[in-house]
Coordinates of C-alpha atoms and ligand atoms in Angstrom, one line a residue:
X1 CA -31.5 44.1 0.0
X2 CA -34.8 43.8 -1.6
X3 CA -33.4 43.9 -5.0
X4 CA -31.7 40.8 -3.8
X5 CA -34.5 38.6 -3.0
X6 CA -36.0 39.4 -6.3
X7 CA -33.2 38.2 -7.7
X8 CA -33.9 35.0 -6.2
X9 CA -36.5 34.8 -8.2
X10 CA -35.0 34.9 -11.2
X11 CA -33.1 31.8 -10.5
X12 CA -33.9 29.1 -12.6
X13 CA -35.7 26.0 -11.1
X14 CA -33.5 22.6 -10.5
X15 CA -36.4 20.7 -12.9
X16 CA -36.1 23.2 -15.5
X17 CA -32.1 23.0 -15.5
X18 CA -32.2 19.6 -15.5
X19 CA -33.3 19.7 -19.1
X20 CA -30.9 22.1 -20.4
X21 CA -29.0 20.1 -23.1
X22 CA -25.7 20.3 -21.1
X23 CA -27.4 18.1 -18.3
X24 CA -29.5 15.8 -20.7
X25 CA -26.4 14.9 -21.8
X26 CA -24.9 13.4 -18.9
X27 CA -28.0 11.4 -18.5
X28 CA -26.3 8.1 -19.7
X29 CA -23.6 8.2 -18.2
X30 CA -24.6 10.1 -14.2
X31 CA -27.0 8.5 -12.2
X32 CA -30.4 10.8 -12.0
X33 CA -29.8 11.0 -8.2
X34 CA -26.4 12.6 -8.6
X35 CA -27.4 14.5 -11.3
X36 CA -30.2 15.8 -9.8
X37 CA -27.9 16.7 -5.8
X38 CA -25.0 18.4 -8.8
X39 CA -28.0 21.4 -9.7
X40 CA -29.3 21.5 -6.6
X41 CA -26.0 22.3 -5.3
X42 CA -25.3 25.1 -8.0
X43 CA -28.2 27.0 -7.4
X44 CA -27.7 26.6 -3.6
X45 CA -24.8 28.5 -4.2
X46 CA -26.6 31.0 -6.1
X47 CA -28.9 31.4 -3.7
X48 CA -26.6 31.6 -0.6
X49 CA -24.5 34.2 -2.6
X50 CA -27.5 36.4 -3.5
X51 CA -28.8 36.7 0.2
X52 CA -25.2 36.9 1.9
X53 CA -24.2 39.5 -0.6
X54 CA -24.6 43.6 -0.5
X55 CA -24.9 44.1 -4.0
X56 CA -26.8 42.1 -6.3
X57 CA -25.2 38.8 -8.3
X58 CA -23.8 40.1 -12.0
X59 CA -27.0 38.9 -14.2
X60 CA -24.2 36.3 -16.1
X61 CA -23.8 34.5 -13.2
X62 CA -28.1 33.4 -12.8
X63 CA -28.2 32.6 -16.5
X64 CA -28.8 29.0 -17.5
X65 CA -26.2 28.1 -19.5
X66 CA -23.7 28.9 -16.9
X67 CA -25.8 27.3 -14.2
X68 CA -25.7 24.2 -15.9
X69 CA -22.1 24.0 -16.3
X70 CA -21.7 24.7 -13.2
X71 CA -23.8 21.8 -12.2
X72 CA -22.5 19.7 -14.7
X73 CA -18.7 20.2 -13.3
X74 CA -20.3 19.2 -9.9
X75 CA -22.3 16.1 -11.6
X76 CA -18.9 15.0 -13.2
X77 CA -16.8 15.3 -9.8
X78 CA -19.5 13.1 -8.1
X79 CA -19.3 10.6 -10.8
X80 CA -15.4 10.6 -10.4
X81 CA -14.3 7.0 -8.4
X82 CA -13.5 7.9 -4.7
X83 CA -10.6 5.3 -4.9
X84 CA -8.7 6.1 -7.7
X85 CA -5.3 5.5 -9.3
X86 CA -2.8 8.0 -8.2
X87 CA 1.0 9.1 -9.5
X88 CA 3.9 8.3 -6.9
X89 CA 6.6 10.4 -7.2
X90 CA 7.9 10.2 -3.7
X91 CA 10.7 7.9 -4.1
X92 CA 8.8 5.8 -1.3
X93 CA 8.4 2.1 -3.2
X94 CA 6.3 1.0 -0.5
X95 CA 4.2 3.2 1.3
X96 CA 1.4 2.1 3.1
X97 CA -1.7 5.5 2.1
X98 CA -0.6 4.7 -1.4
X99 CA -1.3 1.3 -1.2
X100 CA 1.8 -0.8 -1.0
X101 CA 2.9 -2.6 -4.0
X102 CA 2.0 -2.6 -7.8
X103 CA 1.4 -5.8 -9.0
X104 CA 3.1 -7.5 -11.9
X105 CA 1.2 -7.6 -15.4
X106 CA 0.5 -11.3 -14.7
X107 CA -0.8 -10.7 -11.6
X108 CA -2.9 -8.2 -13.1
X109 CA -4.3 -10.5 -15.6
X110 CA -4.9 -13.5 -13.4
X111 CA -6.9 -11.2 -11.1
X112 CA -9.2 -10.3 -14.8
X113 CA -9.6 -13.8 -16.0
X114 CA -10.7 -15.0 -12.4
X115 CA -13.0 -12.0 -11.4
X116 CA -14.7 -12.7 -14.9
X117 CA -16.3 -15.7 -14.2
X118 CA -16.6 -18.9 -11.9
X119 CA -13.2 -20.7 -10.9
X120 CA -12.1 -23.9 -9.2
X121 CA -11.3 -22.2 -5.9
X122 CA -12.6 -24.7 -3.7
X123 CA -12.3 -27.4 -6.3
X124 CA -10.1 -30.5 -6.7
X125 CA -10.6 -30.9 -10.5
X126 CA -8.7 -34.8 -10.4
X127 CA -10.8 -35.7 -8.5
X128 CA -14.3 -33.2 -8.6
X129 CA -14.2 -33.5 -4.9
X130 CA -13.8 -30.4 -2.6
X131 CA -10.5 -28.9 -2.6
X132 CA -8.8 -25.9 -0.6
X133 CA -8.0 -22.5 -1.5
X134 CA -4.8 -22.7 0.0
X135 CA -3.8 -25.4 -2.1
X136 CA -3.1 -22.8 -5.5
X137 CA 0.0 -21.9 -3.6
X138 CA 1.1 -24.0 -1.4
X139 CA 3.3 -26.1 -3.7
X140 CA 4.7 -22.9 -4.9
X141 CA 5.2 -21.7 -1.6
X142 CA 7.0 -24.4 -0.2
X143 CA 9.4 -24.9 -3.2
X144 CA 10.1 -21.0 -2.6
X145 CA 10.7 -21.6 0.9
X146 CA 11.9 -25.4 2.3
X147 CA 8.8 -25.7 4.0
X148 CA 6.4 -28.5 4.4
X149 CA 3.3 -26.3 4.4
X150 CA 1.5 -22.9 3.9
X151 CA -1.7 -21.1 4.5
X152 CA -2.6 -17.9 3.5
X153 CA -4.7 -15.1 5.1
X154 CA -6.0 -11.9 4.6
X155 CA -2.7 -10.2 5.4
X156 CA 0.4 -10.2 7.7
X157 CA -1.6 -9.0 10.8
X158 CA -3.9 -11.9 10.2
X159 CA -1.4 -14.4 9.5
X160 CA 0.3 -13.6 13.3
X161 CA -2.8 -13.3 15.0
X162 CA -4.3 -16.4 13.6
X163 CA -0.9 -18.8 14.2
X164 CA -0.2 -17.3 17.9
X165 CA -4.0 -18.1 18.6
X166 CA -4.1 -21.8 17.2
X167 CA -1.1 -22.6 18.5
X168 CA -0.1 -20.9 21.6
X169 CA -4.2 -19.3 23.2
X170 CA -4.3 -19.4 27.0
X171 CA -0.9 -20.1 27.4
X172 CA 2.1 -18.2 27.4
X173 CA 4.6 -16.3 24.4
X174 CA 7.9 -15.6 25.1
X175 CA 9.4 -12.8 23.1
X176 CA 12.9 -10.6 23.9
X177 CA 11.8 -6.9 24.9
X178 CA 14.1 -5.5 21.8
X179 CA 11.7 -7.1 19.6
X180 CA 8.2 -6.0 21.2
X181 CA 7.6 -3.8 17.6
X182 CA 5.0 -1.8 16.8
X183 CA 3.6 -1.7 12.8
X184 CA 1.8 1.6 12.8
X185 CA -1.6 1.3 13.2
X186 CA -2.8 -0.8 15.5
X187 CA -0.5 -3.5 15.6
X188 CA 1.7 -4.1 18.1
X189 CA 3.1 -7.0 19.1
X190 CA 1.8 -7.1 22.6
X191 CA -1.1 -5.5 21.7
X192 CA -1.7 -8.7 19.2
X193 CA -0.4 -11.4 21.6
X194 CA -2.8 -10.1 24.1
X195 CA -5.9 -10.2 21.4
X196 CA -4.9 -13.9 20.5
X197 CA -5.6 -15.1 24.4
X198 CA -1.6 -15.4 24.5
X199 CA -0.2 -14.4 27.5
X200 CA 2.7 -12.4 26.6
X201 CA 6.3 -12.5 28.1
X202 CA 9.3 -10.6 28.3
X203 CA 12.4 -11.4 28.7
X204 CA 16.0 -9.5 28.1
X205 CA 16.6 -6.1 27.7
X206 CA 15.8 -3.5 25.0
X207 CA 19.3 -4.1 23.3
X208 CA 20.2 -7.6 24.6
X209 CA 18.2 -11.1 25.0
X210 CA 20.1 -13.9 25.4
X211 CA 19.6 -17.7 24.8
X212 CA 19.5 -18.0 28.9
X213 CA 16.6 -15.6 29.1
X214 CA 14.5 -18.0 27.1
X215 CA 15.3 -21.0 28.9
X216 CA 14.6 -19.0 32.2
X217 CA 11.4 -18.0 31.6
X218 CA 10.5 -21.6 30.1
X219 CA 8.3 -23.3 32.2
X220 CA 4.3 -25.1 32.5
X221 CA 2.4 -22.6 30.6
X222 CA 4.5 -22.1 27.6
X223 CA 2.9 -22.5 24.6
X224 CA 5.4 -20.5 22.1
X225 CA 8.6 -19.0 21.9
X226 CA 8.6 -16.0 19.1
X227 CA 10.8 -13.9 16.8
X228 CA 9.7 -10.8 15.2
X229 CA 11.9 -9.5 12.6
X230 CA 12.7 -5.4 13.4
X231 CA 11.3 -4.4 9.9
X232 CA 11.3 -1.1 11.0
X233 CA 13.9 0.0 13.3
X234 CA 17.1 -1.2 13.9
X235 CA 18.9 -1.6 17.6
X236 CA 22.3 -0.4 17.1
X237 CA 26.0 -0.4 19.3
X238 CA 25.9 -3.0 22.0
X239 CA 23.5 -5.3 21.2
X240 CA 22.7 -9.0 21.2
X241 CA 19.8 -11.1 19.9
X242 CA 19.2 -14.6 19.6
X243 CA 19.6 -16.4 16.7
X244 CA 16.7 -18.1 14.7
X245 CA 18.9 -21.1 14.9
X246 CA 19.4 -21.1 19.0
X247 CA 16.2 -20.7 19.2
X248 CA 14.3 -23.2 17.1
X249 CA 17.0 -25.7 18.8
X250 CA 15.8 -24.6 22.4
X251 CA 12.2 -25.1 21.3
X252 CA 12.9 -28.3 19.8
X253 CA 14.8 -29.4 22.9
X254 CA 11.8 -28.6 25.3
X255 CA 9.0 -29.6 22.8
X256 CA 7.7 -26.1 22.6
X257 CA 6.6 -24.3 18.4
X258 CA 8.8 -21.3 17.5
X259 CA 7.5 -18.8 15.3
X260 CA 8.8 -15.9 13.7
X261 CA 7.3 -12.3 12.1
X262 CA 9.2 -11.6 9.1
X263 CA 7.2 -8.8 8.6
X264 CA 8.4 -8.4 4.8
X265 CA 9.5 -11.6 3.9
X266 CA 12.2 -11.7 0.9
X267 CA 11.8 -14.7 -1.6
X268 CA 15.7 -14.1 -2.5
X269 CA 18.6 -12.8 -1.3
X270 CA 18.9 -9.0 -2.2
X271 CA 22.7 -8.5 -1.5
X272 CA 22.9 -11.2 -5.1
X273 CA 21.8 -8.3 -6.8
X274 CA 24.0 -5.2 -4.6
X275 CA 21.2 -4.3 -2.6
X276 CA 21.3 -4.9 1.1
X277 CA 20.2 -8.1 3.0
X278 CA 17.4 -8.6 4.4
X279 CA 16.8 -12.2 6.2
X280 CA 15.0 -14.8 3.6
X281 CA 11.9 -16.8 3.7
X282 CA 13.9 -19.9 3.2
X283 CA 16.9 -18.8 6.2
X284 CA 14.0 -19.2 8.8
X285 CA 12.7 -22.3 7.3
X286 CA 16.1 -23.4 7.4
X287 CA 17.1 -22.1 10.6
X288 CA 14.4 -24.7 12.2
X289 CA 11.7 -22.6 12.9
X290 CA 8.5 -24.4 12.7
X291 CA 6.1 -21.3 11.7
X292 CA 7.0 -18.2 9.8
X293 CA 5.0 -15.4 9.0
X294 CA 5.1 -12.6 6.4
X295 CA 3.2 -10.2 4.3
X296 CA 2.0 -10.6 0.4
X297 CA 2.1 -6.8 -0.3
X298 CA 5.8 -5.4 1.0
X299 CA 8.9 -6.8 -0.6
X300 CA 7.3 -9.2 -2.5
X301 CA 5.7 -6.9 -4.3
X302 CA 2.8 -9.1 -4.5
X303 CA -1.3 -8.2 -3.0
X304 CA -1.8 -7.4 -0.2
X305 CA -2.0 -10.9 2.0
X306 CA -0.6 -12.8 5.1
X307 CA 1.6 -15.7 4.5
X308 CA 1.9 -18.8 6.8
X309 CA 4.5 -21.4 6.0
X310 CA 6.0 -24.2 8.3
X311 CA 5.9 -27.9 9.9
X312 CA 2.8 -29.5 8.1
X313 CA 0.6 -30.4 11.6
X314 CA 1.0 -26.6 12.7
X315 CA -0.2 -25.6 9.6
X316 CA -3.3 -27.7 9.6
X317 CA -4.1 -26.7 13.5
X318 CA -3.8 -23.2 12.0
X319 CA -6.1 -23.8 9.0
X320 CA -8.6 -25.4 11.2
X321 CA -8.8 -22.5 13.7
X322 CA -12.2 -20.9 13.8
X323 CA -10.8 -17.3 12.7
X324 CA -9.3 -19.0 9.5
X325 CA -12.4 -18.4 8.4
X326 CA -12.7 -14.4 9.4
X327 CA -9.4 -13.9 7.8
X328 CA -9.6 -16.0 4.8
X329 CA -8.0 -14.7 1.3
X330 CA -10.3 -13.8 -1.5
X331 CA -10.0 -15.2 -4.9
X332 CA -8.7 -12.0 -7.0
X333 CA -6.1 -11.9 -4.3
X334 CA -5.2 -16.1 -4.5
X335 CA -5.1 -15.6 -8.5
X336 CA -3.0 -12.3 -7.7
X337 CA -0.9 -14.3 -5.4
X338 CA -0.4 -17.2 -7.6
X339 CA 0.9 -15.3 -10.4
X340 CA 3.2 -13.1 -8.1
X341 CA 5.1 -16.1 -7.0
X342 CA 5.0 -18.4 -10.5
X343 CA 7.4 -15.2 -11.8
X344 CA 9.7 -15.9 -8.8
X345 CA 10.3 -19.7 -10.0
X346 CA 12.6 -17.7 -12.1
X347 CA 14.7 -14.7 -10.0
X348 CA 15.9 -13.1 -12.5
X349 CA 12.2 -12.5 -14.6
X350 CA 11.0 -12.4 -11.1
X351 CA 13.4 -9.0 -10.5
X352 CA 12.6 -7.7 -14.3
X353 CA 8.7 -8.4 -13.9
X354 CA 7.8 -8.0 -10.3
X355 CA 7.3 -4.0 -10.1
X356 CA 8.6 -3.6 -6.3
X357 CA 11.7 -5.9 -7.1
X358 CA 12.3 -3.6 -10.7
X359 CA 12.1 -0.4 -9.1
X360 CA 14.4 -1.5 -6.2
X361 CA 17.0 -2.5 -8.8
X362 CA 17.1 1.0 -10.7
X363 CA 20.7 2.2 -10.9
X364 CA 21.7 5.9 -9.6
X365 CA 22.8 6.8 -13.3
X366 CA 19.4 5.0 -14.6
X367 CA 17.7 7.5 -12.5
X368 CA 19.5 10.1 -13.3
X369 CA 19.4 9.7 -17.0
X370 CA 15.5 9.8 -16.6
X371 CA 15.5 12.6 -14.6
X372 CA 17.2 14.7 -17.1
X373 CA 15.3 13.9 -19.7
X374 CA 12.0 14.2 -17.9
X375 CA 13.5 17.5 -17.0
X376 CA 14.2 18.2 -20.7
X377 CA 10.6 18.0 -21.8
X378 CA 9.4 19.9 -18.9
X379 CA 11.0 22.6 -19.8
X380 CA 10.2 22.8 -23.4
X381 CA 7.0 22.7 -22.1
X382 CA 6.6 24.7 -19.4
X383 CA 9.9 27.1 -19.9
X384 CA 12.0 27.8 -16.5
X385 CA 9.2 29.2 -14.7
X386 CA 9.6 26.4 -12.1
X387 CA 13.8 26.5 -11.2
X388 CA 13.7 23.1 -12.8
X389 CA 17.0 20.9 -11.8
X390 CA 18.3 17.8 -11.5
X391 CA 19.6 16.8 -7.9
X392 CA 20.8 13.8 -5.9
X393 CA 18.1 12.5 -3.6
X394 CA 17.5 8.8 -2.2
X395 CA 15.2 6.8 -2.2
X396 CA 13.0 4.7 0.7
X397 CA 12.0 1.4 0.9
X398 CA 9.3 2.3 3.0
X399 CA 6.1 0.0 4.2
X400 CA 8.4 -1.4 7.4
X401 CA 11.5 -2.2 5.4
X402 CA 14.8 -2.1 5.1
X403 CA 14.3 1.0 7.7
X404 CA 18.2 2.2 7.2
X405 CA 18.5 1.7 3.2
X406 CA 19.1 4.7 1.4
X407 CA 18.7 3.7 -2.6
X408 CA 20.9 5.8 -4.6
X409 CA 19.0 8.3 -6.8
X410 CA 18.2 11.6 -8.3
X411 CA 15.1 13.8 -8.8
X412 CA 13.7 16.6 -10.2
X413 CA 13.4 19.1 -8.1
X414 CA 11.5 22.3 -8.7
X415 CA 11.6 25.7 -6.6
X416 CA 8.5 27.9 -8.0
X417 CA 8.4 31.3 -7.7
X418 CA 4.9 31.5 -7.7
X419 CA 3.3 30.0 -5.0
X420 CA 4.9 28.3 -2.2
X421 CA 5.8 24.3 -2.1
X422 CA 2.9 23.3 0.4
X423 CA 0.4 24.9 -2.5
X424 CA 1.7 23.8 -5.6
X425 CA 1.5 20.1 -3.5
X426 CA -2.0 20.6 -2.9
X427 CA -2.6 21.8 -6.7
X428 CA -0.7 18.5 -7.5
X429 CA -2.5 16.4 -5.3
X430 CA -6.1 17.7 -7.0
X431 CA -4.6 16.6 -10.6
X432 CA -6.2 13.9 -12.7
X433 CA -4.3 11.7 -11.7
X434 CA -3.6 13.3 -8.3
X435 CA 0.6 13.4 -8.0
X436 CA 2.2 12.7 -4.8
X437 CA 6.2 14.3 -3.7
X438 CA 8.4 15.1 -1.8
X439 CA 9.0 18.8 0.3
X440 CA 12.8 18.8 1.3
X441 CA 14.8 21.9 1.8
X442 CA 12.7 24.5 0.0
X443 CA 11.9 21.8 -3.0
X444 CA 9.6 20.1 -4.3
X445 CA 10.8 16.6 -5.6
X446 CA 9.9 14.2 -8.2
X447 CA 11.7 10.9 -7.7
X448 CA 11.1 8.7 -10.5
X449 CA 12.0 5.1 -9.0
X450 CA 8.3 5.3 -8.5
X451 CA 6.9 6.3 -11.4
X452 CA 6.3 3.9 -14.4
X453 CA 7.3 5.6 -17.9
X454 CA 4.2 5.5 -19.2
X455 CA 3.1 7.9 -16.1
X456 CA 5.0 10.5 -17.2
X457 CA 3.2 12.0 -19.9
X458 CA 0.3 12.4 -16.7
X459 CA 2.9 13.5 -14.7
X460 CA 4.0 16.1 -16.9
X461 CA 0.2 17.2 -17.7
X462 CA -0.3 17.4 -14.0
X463 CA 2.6 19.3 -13.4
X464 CA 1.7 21.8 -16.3
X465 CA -1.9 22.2 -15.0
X466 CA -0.7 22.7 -11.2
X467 CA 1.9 25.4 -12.4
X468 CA -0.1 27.5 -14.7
X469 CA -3.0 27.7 -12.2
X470 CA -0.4 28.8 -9.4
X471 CA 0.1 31.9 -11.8
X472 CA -3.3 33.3 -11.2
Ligands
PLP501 C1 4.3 -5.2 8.2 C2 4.4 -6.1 9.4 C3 3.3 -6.7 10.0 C4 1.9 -6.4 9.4 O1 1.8 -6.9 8.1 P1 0.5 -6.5 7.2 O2 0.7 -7.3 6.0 O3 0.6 -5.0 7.0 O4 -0.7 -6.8 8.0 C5 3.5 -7.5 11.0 N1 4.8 -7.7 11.5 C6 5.9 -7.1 11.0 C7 7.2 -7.4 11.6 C8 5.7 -6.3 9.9 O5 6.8 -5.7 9.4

């Protein structure tokens, strides 16, 4: 034990390491304080080895040189972003953890050239009299949609909590009880309602409302009648619901707003392009309803951001409620907006350019195709180690959409011998880029919808790296 604590001596000190070359080196690039935490955190471990041990540390492991790589590893992993691009292989297009939707290339470069320097955000540049954020998209908005006017929040959430409070607070919402949803989260419809100052009320049953339950439970203190759209579940067998159409006619009859949730919001109809249907921005305009709501960062495949859309004085009372201000949208997401939607003036760049809308497209046999030859250079790479094959496996929607949709597709899937699925996840998950799949019956699968082809060269490194150090 004694021979121990001299070794403790023998441990170089944190100022002397940090002027072994290895360290100096990071200088430029690692802040000193990080530096400085990365060797006191490798001879801390030293240290706590040496006294915890029986037998003495091997004498390589107090020398310098391996000390300060040790501490430079640490130093490096500090220095690595916290947030930080990662590889979806899940099939999933849009999943909430991994941050909902890509954004198109235009997107991505509107959001450079307005981070970069000052913009006319609050500008009218006719004029050089104040102007309105909301303005950038409002004209694109409401030639997308029929309406007469938008606003746009921080995100979906917002955009409902903000429109029941301006237009419905200390009065009453009705809403049927098969449409009471829950986000994930914290949002829940009544949960929202109740936050807003609107009193909420039920009426129907969990699989049937009908128009008569409406007018029944009209009365003085009615301040809004309200859809929400079952993004994520469906009611199936004997059901009924009422239209959009009955209802914005019942609210127009007795003078009171009608508002719906999209929750996702499609631009376009997807059944145009074989995929199934999903109720359109412009239907609900259509349909009468005077204020629709919907998110920026689900099917649109735009950033994340609440969309408000509707009759022109609702609008404004919305704008001008004191929250609008608490949830405004920030610029790089206006400029990531703006582009999102100019590419859907034209559906069918719109569904080559916008990544969500692209992936959603991919065929079965497209899929397939890549799979196989992903698979190809896997295994010259990495030989048959893994049980590498090809099999059928669908893809998600995801993000509270489309909840029933299977999309058509195949994956790679991969049974290793060496280590079970849940490890060789974890070793994947700890890649540069961390990879995200799929466990399903006793396989690990890669489901390419997700991944962009120039990830794959990653993904293969990743999956190289995660299988060879499963072998030791
Ligand atoms: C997703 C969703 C929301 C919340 O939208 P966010 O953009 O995530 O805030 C609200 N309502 C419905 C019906 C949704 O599907």
């Amino acid at each position: 034990m004694s021979e121990n604590r001299n070794q403790l001596r023998e441990l170089p000190s944190v100022d002397r390491l940090l002027h072994h070359p290895t360290l100096r080196a990071l200088r430029d690039r690692c802040p000193p304080v990080l530096l400085k935490e990365a060797v006191q955190d490798a001879v801390a471990e030293r240290r706590h080895r040496i006294l915890a041990g029986a037998a003495p540390l091997p004498a390589a492991e107090l020398a310098e040189d391996g000390l300060a790589e040790d501490a430079a590893r640490r130093a490096l992993a500090r220095l690595a972003a916290n947030l930080r691009p990662v590889i979806n292989a899940t099939g999933t297009l849009l999943h909430t953890n991994l941050g909902r939707a890509p954004l198109a290339e235009t997107a991505l470069a509107a959001i450079t050239a307005t981070a970069r320097g000052y913009s006319n955000l609050e500008l009218d540049l006719e004029s050089g009299a104040r102007g309105h954020r909301h303005d950038h998209v409002e004209e694109l908005l409401c030639r997308l949609s029929g309406a007469e006017a938008a606003a746009v929040v921080n995100n979906n959430a917002g955009a409902v909590y903000l429109a029941l409070a301006a237009l419905a607070q200390g009065k009453e919402g009705i809403v049927s009880r098969g449409e009471l949803v829950e986000i994930g989260g914290a949002f829940r419809v009544p949960e929202v309602m109740a936050a807003s100052g609107v009193r909420l009320v039920e009426v129907g049953a969990t699989n049937k409302t009908h128009l008569r339950d409406y007018e029944q439970a009209i009365g003085e203190h009615t301040g809004l009648l309200m859809k929400v759209h079952t993004s994520n579940y469906r009611i199936l067998g004997f059901t009924a619901q009422v239209s959009g159409a009955e209802l914005a006619e019942l609210g127009r009859k007795r003078g009171i707003p009608v508002m719906e949730d999209l929750g996702s919001g499609m631009l376009f109809d997807l059944s145009d392009y074989g995929l199934p249907r999903e109720p359109t921005v412009a239907e609900a305009v259509a349909a009468g309803i005077d204020v629709v709501t919907f998110s920026g960062d689900k099917l649109l495949g735009g950033p994340q951001a609440g969309i408000i859309l509707g009759r022109r004085a609702l609008i404004e009372k919305i704008r001008k409620h004191p929250m609008a201000r608490a949830l405004r949208m920030d610029k790089l997401t206006l400029a990531a907006l703006e582009a999102t939607l100019r590419l859907y003036l034209d559906p069918a760049r719109a569904l080559r350019e916008v990544p969500v809308l692209a992936m959603l497209a991919a065929s079965g046999e497209e899929l397939r195709a890549r799979s196989e030859s992903f698979m190809a250079r896997a295994r010259q790479l990495l030989g048959d180690a893994a049980g590498m094959e090809v099999m059928p496996a669908p893809g998600t929607v995801g993000g509270g959409a489309l909840p029933l949709t299977e999309l058509p597709g195949f994956a790679l899937a991969l049974s290793p011998r060496a280590c079970s699925l849940d490890q060789l996840a974890a070793r994947l998950r700890r890649q540069t880029p961390p990879v995200l799949c799929r466990i399903h019956e006793e396989r690990l699968l890669f489901n390419l919808r997700t991944v962009r082809p120039d990830e794959e060269d990653a993904l293969l490194d990743a999956l190289r790296l995660a299988l060879t150090t499963a072998h030791e």
